[in-house]
XYZ file of C-alpha atoms in Angstrom:
727
model
C 22.285 -128.457 18.040
C 19.185 -128.784 17.633
C 18.920 -129.206 13.718
C 22.225 -132.130 13.806
C 20.062 -134.037 15.858
C 16.983 -133.911 13.650
C 19.203 -134.606 10.996
C 20.923 -137.817 13.031
C 17.729 -139.312 13.375
C 16.245 -138.850 9.280
C 18.015 -140.846 6.695
C 19.365 -138.811 4.067
C 19.489 -141.433 1.249
C 15.370 -141.688 0.910
C 15.500 -137.870 0.283
C 18.196 -137.552 -1.905
C 16.598 -140.332 -4.456
C 13.109 -138.736 -3.903
C 14.462 -135.652 -4.423
C 16.227 -136.628 -8.072
C 13.378 -138.714 -8.761
C 11.171 -135.297 -8.942
C 13.870 -133.116 -10.521
C 14.540 -135.991 -13.911
C 10.221 -136.125 -13.599
C 9.818 -132.437 -14.087
C 12.794 -131.868 -16.823
C 11.307 -134.504 -18.672
C 7.700 -133.007 -18.023
C 9.470 -130.121 -19.505
C 10.776 -131.835 -22.858
C 7.574 -132.865 -23.712
C 5.771 -129.699 -22.937
C 8.713 -128.123 -25.393
C 7.842 -131.426 -27.668
C 3.956 -130.120 -27.129
C 4.732 -127.008 -28.969
C 6.665 -127.984 -31.449
C 3.760 -130.141 -33.002
C 1.196 -127.205 -32.360
C 3.144 -125.051 -34.842
C 4.194 -127.805 -36.891
C 0.008 -128.737 -37.295
C -0.676 -124.874 -37.723
C 1.818 -124.776 -39.757
C 0.349 -127.838 -41.822
C -2.817 -126.077 -41.574
C -1.838 -122.935 -43.187
C 0.063 -124.750 -46.042
C -3.374 -126.358 -46.645
C -5.148 -123.373 -46.585
C -2.603 -122.182 -49.618
C -2.897 -125.056 -51.601
C -5.330 -124.018 -53.634
C -5.300 -120.043 -53.283
C -3.392 -119.998 -56.883
C -6.150 -121.368 -58.386
C -8.348 -119.005 -56.931
C -7.074 -116.418 -58.021
C -6.549 -117.489 -61.429
C -10.308 -117.938 -61.637
C -11.010 -114.613 -60.166
C -8.454 -113.197 -62.644
C -10.667 -115.009 -65.434
C -13.858 -113.052 -63.561
C -11.938 -109.773 -64.016
C -10.665 -110.594 -67.772
C -14.397 -112.028 -69.324
C -16.248 -108.512 -67.306
C -13.588 -106.097 -69.401
C -14.410 -107.984 -72.391
C -17.933 -107.609 -71.926
C -17.877 -104.247 -71.160
C -19.428 -105.048 -68.072
C -19.189 -103.988 -64.422
C -15.721 -105.936 -62.859
C -15.674 -103.529 -59.610
C -17.544 -106.691 -57.466
C -14.532 -109.051 -59.116
C -11.489 -106.617 -58.185
C -13.076 -106.160 -54.645
C -12.936 -110.232 -54.198
C -9.597 -110.334 -56.180
C -8.135 -107.398 -52.871
C -10.042 -108.847 -50.225
C -8.590 -112.520 -51.515
C -4.853 -110.977 -52.005
C -5.201 -109.855 -48.481
C -6.317 -112.778 -46.980
C -3.382 -114.997 -48.422
C -0.687 -112.658 -47.190
C -2.189 -112.795 -44.029
C -2.280 -116.893 -44.143
C 1.551 -117.213 -45.409
C 2.616 -114.537 -42.685
C 0.698 -117.197 -39.944
C 2.605 -120.226 -42.079
C 6.319 -118.999 -42.036
C 5.481 -117.742 -37.903
C 4.145 -121.268 -37.671
C 7.103 -122.996 -39.696
C 10.106 -121.050 -37.410
C 7.867 -121.339 -33.953
C 8.134 -125.343 -34.875
C 11.768 -125.047 -35.591
C 12.182 -126.166 -38.938
C 13.129 -122.220 -40.386
C 16.327 -124.112 -41.096
C 15.438 -127.352 -42.439
C 17.658 -129.022 -45.177
C 13.928 -129.902 -47.275
C 11.058 -127.198 -46.229
C 13.827 -124.379 -46.304
C 13.987 -124.680 -49.784
C 10.727 -125.147 -50.345
C 8.915 -122.006 -48.511
C 11.682 -119.306 -50.161
C 11.000 -120.734 -53.248
C 7.307 -120.098 -52.286
C 7.476 -116.887 -50.694
C 9.686 -115.389 -54.035
C 6.640 -116.754 -56.200
C 4.416 -115.825 -53.670
C 5.915 -111.826 -53.611
C 5.932 -111.080 -57.270
C 2.475 -112.150 -57.382
C 1.203 -110.139 -54.484
C 3.282 -106.967 -56.430
C 0.959 -107.682 -59.852
C -2.552 -107.980 -58.015
C -1.805 -104.654 -55.601
C -1.194 -103.188 -58.799
C -4.771 -104.209 -60.278
C -6.523 -102.496 -56.710
C -5.508 -98.729 -58.042
C -7.478 -99.141 -60.916
C -11.008 -97.272 -60.363
C -13.841 -99.132 -61.580
C -15.649 -97.120 -61.957
C -13.564 -95.641 -65.079
C -13.462 -98.172 -66.889
C -15.956 -98.100 -70.057
C -16.624 -94.469 -72.642
C -19.499 -94.286 -74.541
C -18.785 -93.440 -78.604
C -20.910 -93.265 -81.780
C -20.236 -96.921 -82.108
C -21.476 -97.731 -78.736
C -18.975 -98.637 -75.493
C -15.388 -98.568 -75.398
C -12.608 -98.743 -72.917
C -11.482 -95.909 -70.967
C -7.881 -94.825 -71.014
C -7.932 -96.536 -67.257
C -10.313 -99.293 -68.539
C -7.527 -100.040 -71.444
C -4.530 -100.229 -68.636
C -6.734 -102.689 -66.446
C -7.461 -104.678 -69.229
C -3.908 -105.034 -70.518
C -2.927 -105.459 -66.910
C -5.242 -108.459 -66.704
C -4.424 -110.307 -69.715
C -0.966 -109.776 -69.037
C -1.281 -111.283 -65.537
C -3.289 -113.831 -66.938
C -0.970 -115.509 -68.959
C 1.544 -115.436 -65.801
C -0.643 -117.281 -63.575
C -1.153 -119.672 -66.025
C 1.874 -120.964 -66.055
C 3.440 -119.692 -61.895
C 0.041 -121.018 -60.691
C 0.913 -125.042 -61.623
C 4.301 -124.431 -60.314
C 3.052 -122.996 -57.059
C 0.277 -125.370 -56.371
C 2.824 -127.950 -56.295
C 5.404 -126.091 -54.001
C 2.787 -125.755 -51.771
C 1.993 -129.038 -52.383
C 5.248 -130.781 -51.380
C 5.770 -128.125 -48.548
C 2.274 -129.776 -46.660
C 3.779 -133.223 -47.598
C 6.490 -132.134 -45.115
C 4.996 -131.056 -42.667
C 3.061 -133.937 -42.445
C 6.396 -135.522 -41.790
C 7.579 -133.312 -39.513
C 3.600 -133.860 -37.453
C 3.808 -137.364 -37.245
C 7.732 -137.346 -36.035
C 6.949 -135.020 -33.360
C 3.588 -136.943 -32.024
C 5.884 -140.038 -31.975
C 8.609 -138.028 -29.660
C 6.439 -136.650 -27.772
C 4.537 -140.626 -27.047
C 7.786 -141.260 -25.863
C 7.971 -138.708 -23.204
C 4.282 -139.562 -21.791
C 5.598 -143.378 -21.370
C 8.821 -141.972 -19.503
C 7.048 -139.505 -17.246
C 4.833 -142.169 -16.574
C 7.368 -144.473 -15.173
C 8.882 -141.630 -13.468
C 6.050 -140.515 -11.630
C 4.931 -144.308 -11.030
C 8.706 -144.502 -9.220
C 7.817 -141.283 -7.228
C 4.397 -141.847 -5.818
C 5.651 -145.427 -4.998
C 8.835 -143.185 -2.837
C 6.227 -140.652 -2.123
C 4.103 -143.383 0.024
C 7.331 -144.831 1.845
C 8.167 -141.542 3.686
C 3.985 -141.221 4.309
C 5.214 -144.441 5.931
C 7.265 -143.006 7.610
C 6.182 -140.149 8.723
C 3.203 -141.692 10.519
C 5.070 -143.527 12.865
C 6.866 -139.958 13.687
C 3.359 -138.473 13.847
C 1.906 -140.724 16.447
C 5.131 -139.862 18.673
C 3.825 -136.272 18.001
C 0.529 -136.809 18.855
C 0.383 -137.000 22.315
C 2.928 -134.044 23.136
C 0.946 -132.064 20.932
C -2.255 -132.998 22.490
C -1.034 -132.560 26.374
C 0.310 -128.667 24.748
C -3.155 -128.356 23.773
C -4.785 -128.735 26.878
C -2.949 -126.011 28.402
C -3.601 -123.717 25.378
C -7.200 -124.368 25.298
C -7.535 -123.643 28.729
C -5.527 -119.507 28.641
C -8.380 -116.709 28.053
C -5.314 -114.284 25.722
C -3.832 -114.949 22.583
C -1.365 -116.583 22.503
C 0.986 -117.345 19.605
C 4.943 -117.197 18.838
C 6.419 -115.033 15.798
C 9.793 -115.947 13.838
C 12.241 -113.716 12.224
C 10.404 -113.334 9.314
C 7.318 -112.792 10.598
C 5.818 -115.843 9.893
C 2.850 -117.060 13.360
C 3.734 -120.133 14.674
C 1.589 -122.978 13.646
C 0.918 -123.813 17.835
C -0.892 -121.354 19.387
C -3.564 -120.849 21.740
C -7.838 -121.601 21.092
C -8.395 -117.849 22.212
C -6.332 -115.972 19.696
C -8.710 -117.642 16.621
C -11.548 -115.964 19.182
C -9.801 -112.731 19.893
C -8.907 -111.824 16.419
C -11.950 -112.994 14.122
C -9.627 -115.520 12.307
C -10.052 -119.339 11.340
C -6.478 -119.994 11.084
C -3.934 -117.503 12.071
C -1.094 -120.276 11.623
C 1.198 -119.920 8.981
C 0.204 -116.259 8.041
C 2.983 -113.092 8.359
C 1.988 -110.802 11.716
C 2.009 -108.228 9.440
C -1.134 -109.335 7.054
C -2.570 -109.952 10.742
C -2.360 -106.579 11.973
C -3.212 -104.928 8.874
C -7.058 -105.279 9.274
C -6.888 -104.426 12.270
C -5.470 -101.267 12.317
C -4.204 -98.284 10.264
C -1.290 -97.848 8.031
C 0.837 -95.256 10.673
C 0.246 -97.692 13.000
C 0.991 -101.253 11.551
C 4.792 -99.243 10.413
C 5.100 -98.361 13.939
C 4.677 -101.978 15.132
C 6.549 -103.751 11.802
C 9.897 -101.375 13.229
C 8.932 -101.987 17.171
C 8.991 -106.192 16.289
C 12.511 -105.528 14.735
C 14.414 -103.682 17.851
C 13.533 -106.668 20.011
C 15.184 -109.043 17.126
C 18.081 -107.336 18.348
C 20.249 -108.576 21.219
C 21.048 -105.391 23.029
C 17.779 -103.780 23.087
C 16.409 -104.374 26.607
C 12.502 -105.276 26.357
C 11.816 -103.999 29.449
C 12.464 -100.176 28.194
C 11.077 -100.528 24.809
C 8.028 -101.552 26.619
C 6.274 -98.062 26.990
C 6.153 -97.388 23.210
C 4.905 -100.436 22.058
C 2.148 -99.204 19.511
C -0.365 -102.396 20.118
C -0.446 -101.796 23.917
C -4.053 -100.765 23.315
C -5.517 -100.638 20.401
C -9.582 -100.002 18.367
C -10.378 -102.459 16.452
C -14.344 -102.773 14.664
C -15.192 -106.287 13.907
C -18.457 -106.995 11.343
C -21.840 -108.642 13.077
C -25.008 -109.208 12.290
C -26.336 -106.018 12.775
C -23.525 -104.039 11.662
C -20.545 -103.714 13.386
C -18.739 -104.491 17.045
C -15.662 -102.472 18.295
C -13.409 -104.532 20.538
C -10.176 -102.818 22.148
C -6.734 -104.969 22.453
C -3.954 -105.109 24.215
C -0.891 -107.015 22.062
C 2.550 -107.494 24.110
C 5.786 -109.283 22.862
C 8.379 -111.526 24.723
C 11.301 -113.143 23.466
C 11.356 -116.558 23.809
C 14.805 -118.302 23.473
C 15.417 -122.237 23.063
C 19.028 -123.989 23.885
C 20.046 -124.390 20.346
C 19.551 -120.534 19.584
C 19.571 -117.057 21.005
C 16.762 -115.801 20.232
C 13.919 -118.375 17.888
C 11.025 -116.584 18.745
C 9.063 -113.541 19.588
C 6.631 -114.554 22.169
C 3.280 -112.739 21.268
C -0.126 -112.751 23.873
C -3.020 -110.514 22.521
C -6.480 -109.452 25.454
C -9.355 -107.805 25.292
C -9.102 -104.578 27.353
C -13.131 -103.597 26.321
C -14.491 -103.349 29.679
C -11.614 -101.679 31.037
C -11.216 -98.976 28.198
C -15.070 -98.510 28.007
C -14.871 -97.949 31.940
C -12.447 -95.395 31.321
C -14.043 -93.779 29.094
C -17.241 -94.356 30.950
C -15.410 -92.326 33.335
C -13.805 -89.412 31.239
C -17.278 -89.116 30.263
C -18.630 -88.195 33.456
C -15.882 -85.691 33.864
C -16.252 -84.468 30.233
C -20.306 -83.525 31.652
C -19.016 -82.015 34.499
C -16.699 -79.568 32.746
C -19.346 -79.176 30.159
C -22.208 -78.037 33.073
C -19.328 -75.729 33.928
C -19.115 -74.123 31.204
C -22.948 -74.412 30.492
C -23.098 -72.155 34.196
C -20.132 -69.651 33.130
C -21.578 -69.250 29.398
C -25.356 -67.903 31.192
C -23.022 -66.391 33.942
C -21.802 -64.147 31.203
C -25.441 -63.583 29.302
C -27.601 -60.995 29.032
C -30.436 -62.002 30.732
C -32.546 -60.596 28.015
C -30.883 -62.793 25.482
C -31.033 -65.705 27.438
C -34.508 -65.653 28.049
C -34.958 -64.309 24.050
C -33.334 -67.493 22.908
C -34.822 -70.025 25.890
C -38.354 -69.345 23.767
C -36.528 -69.424 20.560
C -35.076 -72.449 21.071
C -38.176 -74.183 22.729
C -40.293 -73.112 19.163
C -38.075 -74.231 17.105
C -37.462 -77.661 19.138
C -41.395 -78.048 19.203
C -41.282 -77.172 15.542
C -39.088 -79.695 14.350
C -41.052 -82.582 16.566
C -44.126 -81.207 14.411
C -42.532 -81.759 11.473
C -41.475 -85.178 12.174
C -44.689 -86.433 13.245
C -46.385 -84.270 10.875
C -48.186 -87.626 8.461
C -46.775 -89.034 5.742
C -44.472 -91.554 4.890
C -43.331 -91.820 0.748
C -39.783 -90.604 0.011
C -40.286 -86.975 -1.189
C -42.395 -86.388 2.057
C -40.190 -87.669 4.971
C -37.044 -85.843 2.650
C -38.843 -82.837 3.542
C -39.175 -83.599 6.589
C -35.439 -83.811 7.289
C -34.780 -80.160 5.075
C -36.975 -78.680 7.699
C -35.779 -79.729 10.702
C -32.410 -78.983 9.142
C -33.918 -75.328 8.777
C -34.753 -75.024 12.146
C -31.751 -76.194 14.142
C -29.551 -74.523 11.550
C -31.030 -71.102 12.003
C -30.733 -72.219 15.687
C -27.246 -73.217 15.835
C -26.179 -69.430 14.948
C -28.000 -67.888 17.365
C -26.727 -69.611 19.984
C -23.229 -69.389 18.462
C -24.474 -65.864 17.692
C -25.052 -65.565 21.899
C -22.372 -66.957 22.678
C -23.663 -71.042 23.663
C -21.157 -72.719 22.332
C -22.380 -75.329 24.614
C -25.824 -74.913 23.490
C -24.549 -74.658 19.895
C -22.853 -78.031 19.751
C -25.440 -80.371 20.900
C -27.459 -78.654 17.925
C -24.412 -79.287 15.582
C -24.624 -83.256 16.798
C -28.561 -82.939 16.023
C -27.218 -81.810 13.031
C -24.867 -84.921 11.909
C -27.533 -87.370 12.530
C -29.868 -85.225 9.810
C -26.462 -84.920 7.509
C -26.622 -89.139 7.555
C -29.996 -89.231 6.583
C -29.771 -86.743 4.052
C -27.241 -88.500 1.919
C -29.500 -92.119 2.335
C -31.643 -92.615 -0.733
C -34.072 -95.124 1.138
C -35.844 -93.200 4.124
C -38.177 -94.924 6.645
C -39.851 -93.496 9.410
C -37.763 -95.699 11.674
C -34.594 -93.338 10.368
C -36.039 -90.341 12.205
C -36.057 -92.140 15.813
C -32.387 -90.812 16.612
C -33.053 -87.276 15.886
C -36.430 -87.809 17.742
C -34.169 -88.953 20.918
C -31.530 -86.044 20.025
C -34.491 -82.878 19.773
C -35.196 -84.491 23.513
C -31.952 -84.368 24.610
C -31.926 -80.962 23.548
C -35.445 -80.179 25.374
C -33.856 -81.818 28.669
C -30.825 -79.198 28.416
C -32.726 -76.370 27.348
C -34.507 -76.542 30.721
C -31.787 -77.188 32.544
C -30.478 -73.941 30.911
C -33.672 -72.512 32.008
C -33.740 -73.609 36.071
C -29.932 -72.738 36.221
C -31.750 -69.140 34.866
C -33.903 -68.800 37.521
C -31.569 -69.946 40.016
C -28.871 -67.531 38.992
C -31.635 -64.833 39.099
C -32.061 -65.265 42.451
C -28.646 -63.789 43.659
C -27.561 -62.212 40.385
C -28.434 -58.574 40.635
C -28.664 -57.117 37.103
C -28.050 -53.379 36.680
C -30.625 -52.266 34.232
C -29.949 -49.141 31.545
C -32.101 -45.967 32.209
C -35.005 -46.178 30.091
C -35.224 -44.118 26.606
C -37.988 -43.350 24.233
C -35.369 -43.876 21.072
C -33.930 -47.235 22.368
C -35.005 -50.354 21.411
C -33.856 -53.838 21.954
C -32.290 -53.938 17.643
C -31.326 -50.412 17.774
C -27.169 -49.051 18.781
C -24.825 -45.682 17.968
C -22.270 -48.040 17.129
C -21.019 -47.688 13.617
C -17.942 -49.669 13.964
C -16.862 -52.988 16.198
C -13.801 -54.691 16.275
C -13.728 -58.270 15.559
C -10.486 -59.323 16.337
C -10.038 -57.078 19.880
C -9.412 -58.199 23.177
C -12.453 -58.994 25.720
C -14.994 -56.234 26.584
C -17.467 -55.899 29.072
C -20.522 -57.565 27.627
C -22.493 -54.687 25.695
C -26.515 -54.282 25.987
C -28.946 -56.377 24.404
C -28.849 -54.531 21.349
C -28.557 -56.632 17.322
C -25.195 -54.969 16.572
C -23.773 -56.189 20.284
C -25.542 -59.403 19.267
C -23.984 -59.628 15.374
C -19.961 -58.079 16.923
C -19.988 -61.349 19.720
C -20.657 -63.496 16.600
C -18.399 -62.284 14.475
C -15.805 -62.294 17.740
C -16.606 -65.895 17.926
C -16.141 -67.109 14.052
C -13.519 -65.117 13.896
C -11.428 -66.417 16.501
C -12.145 -70.088 15.158
C -10.709 -69.538 12.099
C -8.022 -66.551 12.997
C -9.258 -64.049 10.983
C -9.312 -60.919 11.807
C -12.167 -58.861 11.150
C -13.587 -55.717 10.944
C -17.627 -54.986 11.177
C -19.167 -52.202 10.038
C -23.223 -51.719 11.005
C -25.640 -48.779 10.009
C -29.046 -47.974 10.449
C -29.638 -51.382 12.402
C -31.392 -49.426 15.339
C -34.550 -48.481 11.998
C -35.741 -52.636 11.921
C -38.959 -52.911 12.753
C -39.736 -55.573 15.378
C -41.913 -56.765 12.280
C -38.781 -58.058 10.587
C -36.389 -58.021 13.742
C -36.142 -61.708 13.788
C -35.331 -62.209 9.987
C -33.009 -59.631 9.903
C -31.201 -60.676 12.999
C -31.227 -64.427 11.557
C -30.021 -63.334 8.127
C -26.957 -61.078 9.415
C -26.065 -64.400 11.144
C -26.278 -66.640 8.460
C -24.399 -63.637 6.197
C -21.741 -62.853 8.639
C -21.073 -66.484 9.122
C -20.529 -66.972 5.722
C -19.009 -64.535 4.909
C -16.035 -64.657 7.149
C -15.801 -68.820 6.111
C -16.071 -68.450 3.196
C -15.654 -65.011 1.915
C -13.104 -63.256 4.012
C -8.743 -64.651 3.206
C -6.111 -65.036 5.698
C -4.433 -61.781 7.097
C -1.031 -63.345 4.567
C -3.082 -63.994 1.791
C -4.659 -60.155 1.650
C -1.307 -58.371 2.304
C 0.086 -60.251 -0.934
C -3.346 -58.840 -3.125
C -2.511 -55.198 -1.574
C -5.666 -55.637 0.959
C -5.340 -54.698 4.665
C -4.129 -57.577 6.513
C -7.961 -56.941 8.614
C -10.962 -57.819 6.459
C -14.804 -55.453 6.793
C -18.291 -56.741 6.553
C -20.708 -54.023 6.363
C -24.453 -54.345 7.272
C -26.572 -51.632 6.812
C -30.362 -51.158 7.155
C -32.463 -48.596 5.730
C -36.067 -47.868 4.063
C -35.708 -47.335 0.303
C -37.113 -44.090 -0.568
C -40.213 -44.128 -3.266
C -41.282 -47.605 -2.458
C -42.278 -49.383 -0.325
C -40.089 -51.576 0.920
C -36.587 -51.565 3.295
C -33.096 -52.748 1.713
C -30.269 -54.467 4.012
C -27.428 -54.826 2.841
C -24.119 -57.350 3.814
C -21.208 -56.782 2.153
C -17.228 -57.937 2.764
C -14.088 -57.347 0.603
C -13.243 -60.903 0.028
C -12.110 -63.321 -2.347
C -15.819 -62.989 -4.309
C -17.869 -65.381 -5.260
C -15.906 -68.249 -7.462
C -17.896 -69.112 -10.310
C -15.683 -71.845 -11.556
C -15.434 -73.631 -8.511
C -19.878 -73.061 -7.465
C -20.262 -74.485 -11.515
C -18.096 -77.546 -10.067
C -18.787 -78.214 -6.948
C -22.804 -77.794 -8.728
C -22.346 -80.836 -11.179
C -20.824 -82.615 -8.339
C -23.892 -83.326 -6.892
C -26.095 -83.446 -9.111
C -27.972 -79.955 -8.779
C -27.127 -79.688 -13.362
C -25.810 -81.341 -15.990
C -22.847 -80.890 -18.049
C -25.339 -79.529 -20.987
C -27.016 -77.082 -18.796
C -24.089 -75.747 -16.927
C -22.305 -74.394 -20.304
C -25.626 -72.294 -21.318
C -25.967 -70.942 -17.706
C -25.096 -67.634 -16.817
C -23.217 -66.171 -14.433
C -26.197 -64.877 -12.552
C -28.215 -68.452 -12.349
C -24.836 -70.239 -11.690
C -23.745 -67.481 -7.912
C -27.819 -68.079 -7.541
C -26.878 -71.988 -6.839
C -25.329 -71.316 -3.067
C -28.805 -70.456 -1.915
C -30.357 -74.787 -3.404
C -30.608 -77.285 0.192
C -27.606 -78.952 0.712
C -24.908 -76.897 -1.378
C -21.974 -76.045 0.202
C -18.294 -75.147 -1.036
C -16.314 -75.808 2.283
C -14.230 -79.483 2.305
C -14.819 -80.352 5.686
C -18.061 -79.798 8.163
C -17.780 -77.752 11.190
C -19.653 -75.714 13.790
C -19.930 -72.968 11.532
C -20.131 -74.095 8.038
C -20.030 -77.237 5.258
C -24.087 -78.327 6.201
C -24.915 -76.225 2.955
C -28.386 -74.982 4.681
C -27.680 -71.555 6.192
C -28.042 -69.850 2.752
C -31.240 -72.395 1.840
C -32.864 -71.042 5.352
C -32.156 -67.230 4.109
C -34.095 -68.452 1.085
C -36.933 -69.670 2.094
C -37.239 -67.394 5.809
C -37.643 -64.431 2.994
C -39.841 -66.453 0.317
C -42.542 -66.681 3.811
C -42.556 -62.211 3.460
C -42.609 -61.867 0.140
C -38.847 -61.254 0.567
C -35.824 -60.854 -2.790
C -32.358 -61.606 -2.717
C -29.844 -60.475 -5.037
C -26.150 -60.655 -5.773
C -23.576 -59.237 -5.991
C -19.798 -59.630 -6.666
C -16.411 -59.380 -8.065
C -13.616 -61.764 -7.729
C -10.778 -60.507 -5.808
C -12.519 -57.232 -4.470
C -16.253 -58.623 -2.664
C -19.551 -60.052 -2.470
C -22.749 -58.046 -1.582
C -26.124 -59.227 -0.689
C -29.312 -57.089 -1.027
C -32.256 -58.116 0.407
C -35.644 -56.317 0.278
C -37.891 -56.339 2.389
C -41.890 -55.366 2.858
C -43.502 -52.545 4.327
C -45.891 -54.084 6.130
C -47.702 -53.222 9.614
C -47.051 -55.025 12.807
C -50.375 -56.154 12.786
C -50.855 -57.617 8.978
C -47.477 -59.600 9.301
C -47.001 -62.747 11.508
C -44.822 -60.907 14.298
C -41.548 -63.420 15.867
C -39.784 -64.221 18.948
C -36.384 -61.986 18.506
C-alpha cells in the first residue's frame, strides 16, 4: 500500500529517461576505454617495431667486429658478449612486439599479419645462428706455433661460422630492415585511426554527460520541493529524539540502522554517524565474537511471527554488557543495556525492530559495591576461620615474618636511585620478598593473606614488563604494601582477641623436641582432613603439599627425614627452600595420575625431603627430589630464547647443565598461566639469592620421565657467626 502511494506521486518517465541516458553514457565510456586500450597497445607495438628496425644493422656491425678480431688474432670475447646481449635484448623486444600487436587486435590484420610472419621467420633464423656463436669459448681461440699465433680448433670453427654468418647477414639485413620499416608504417596508420575513433567517443560522451547533467538538475529542483515539505515533519521528530536520554534507533530486515535515531545514541556509543551502518558493525567493537553471534541469532528470532517477544526477552545477550571506551587517561568502562521490540506499520506485517540502549553504569556499580561489601565480609569470615585453625606459634612467627618482609620491601622502594637499572633492581627485590612471604602463607594455610600478596605480585609483574620505569610507577605498589600491613594488623588484632577465648593445650616439654623436628617420616598430601599437627617443619611442609596438590588435583606423598637436625641458624632458609621446591615439584614436575599410570608409575607421586650433615665436610646437605617427568631440556631452551636470556648461537653451544641452571634466572618460568602457586618466575630465583647470601651451593640432577633432584649444600657456621632469621 505504502509503496503504491509513493510511486503514484512520482512521474516515472523522467526517471526512465535519466536511466537510459546514464546507460548510454556508460556504454559509450566502456567503448572509449576499449578504444584507449587498443590505441595504447598499437602505440606500444609501433615503439617496439621502431626499436627493432635498426637492430639488424647493429648485429651485422657486431659480427664484423668479431670477424676483424679473429683475423687480427686479438681477443674477441667482448664482442661475442655484446653480440649475445644484443640477441637476448632483441628477443625480448620481438616478444613484446608480438604481444602488443595481439593486444591491439591486429594479429589477424590482412596487411600486418604477413609482415609480422615474415619478420618472425627471419628473426628465428637469425637467432639460431647467433645462438651457435654464444657456445664458443673466447679463451680458447688461438694457439702459439713456430710460425706465430694460429687458430685453435675452436677458433677455426668460430672463424668459419662468423664468416658464413656475415655473408648471410649481408643479404638478410636489408630484407629484415625493410620488413620492419614497412610494419612500422602500417602500425603508424593504425595508431592514427584508433586516435580518431577515441576522439569521436570523447565527443559523444561529452554530449551525453551534458544531457545527463540537465536531467540531474531537473530532478534536484523537484526533490527540493519535496524536501521542503518533509523538513517540517523531520524537525518535529528531531525535537522529540533530541530530548530522550536513551539511544533510540530502528533496524531493518537487512540489519541496517535507520537514518532516524535519538541524539543520545551517538553519546552513549561514542559514534559520529551510526545511521546507515549495520547493527553487527555497531556491536563488533563493543562485544566479543561469541556475544555478537548470540545477539545476531536473538534478532533473527524477533523477525519470526510465531515467536513471542516478551518470552524471549530473558535470553537477550545484550541486556547488560561491559564496554571500554578510549579516554584522555587510559580507558573508560561503561555498562550498557540494549532492548529490542518489533515495530509495525500499516503497509507491512513487521517492517522494523525498534532498539533502545541505556547507560546502566550507576546501577551496575552499586550492585558491585554491594557484592564487594559482601565479599569483604566473607573474606573476613574466612580469615577468622583460618586464624581459629592456625597454630599459635606458627601464626606468631608468620606475623613477624610478614612485618619484616613488608618493611624490607618498603625500605627497598624508598632507597635512593632513580636510574632504570636501580628501579628494575627494586622491582626484583620486592618481588622476591613478596613471593617468599606468599609461599610461607600458603604453607601455613593463610590463603586469604596469600591472595592479597598475589595481588601485589600482579602490580610488580606489570612493572617488570614496562620498558620505561619511573618513580611514580611505584605508587600503587606502595599503597598495596600499606594494605598488606593493615591486613597484618587486623590478623594480629584478631589473634589477640582469639587468645582471650581460646585455650591452647601445649605439649609436654621434651628436651629432644624442637620446632623443626618430627618423628613422622611419611605424610600423605591427599589424605582426608586430620587434626592440626604440632608446629614442626615436616607438618608445615605437609600442609603446603596438601594445599598445592588439592589445587592441581595431583595426589602426592611427602617423605621427610633428618629435618630435626636443621640448626636454628639455617631454619628459616631451609624452610623457604623447601617451600619453593615442593611447590615447583607439584606444579611443574609431578604428572597427573592418568599420565603416571600410562607410563607405569604409581598414581600417587612421591616427593622426598632429607637433611643431614655431610661426613668429613663442613657443610649440611638438603635434598629435595620428586619422581615426576624431570626437566625438559628443549622446553627450557625454547623458553629462554623467547625470553631473550640468550642468543641462538649461545643456545647451540650451551651444555645441558648450563641450560638447567636457567630455571634459576629471574622471570624464568615454563608455566603458561599465572596462578597463586606458579607462573611468576621468581621462586627458584629466591632460592638462588638466599643460598648466595650464606655461601650455599645448589646442584641440579634430572632424568627425563624419572626424577628431578635438587641438592643444597649449606656451610656449618655457629649461631654467633651467622645472623639468625625469624622462623
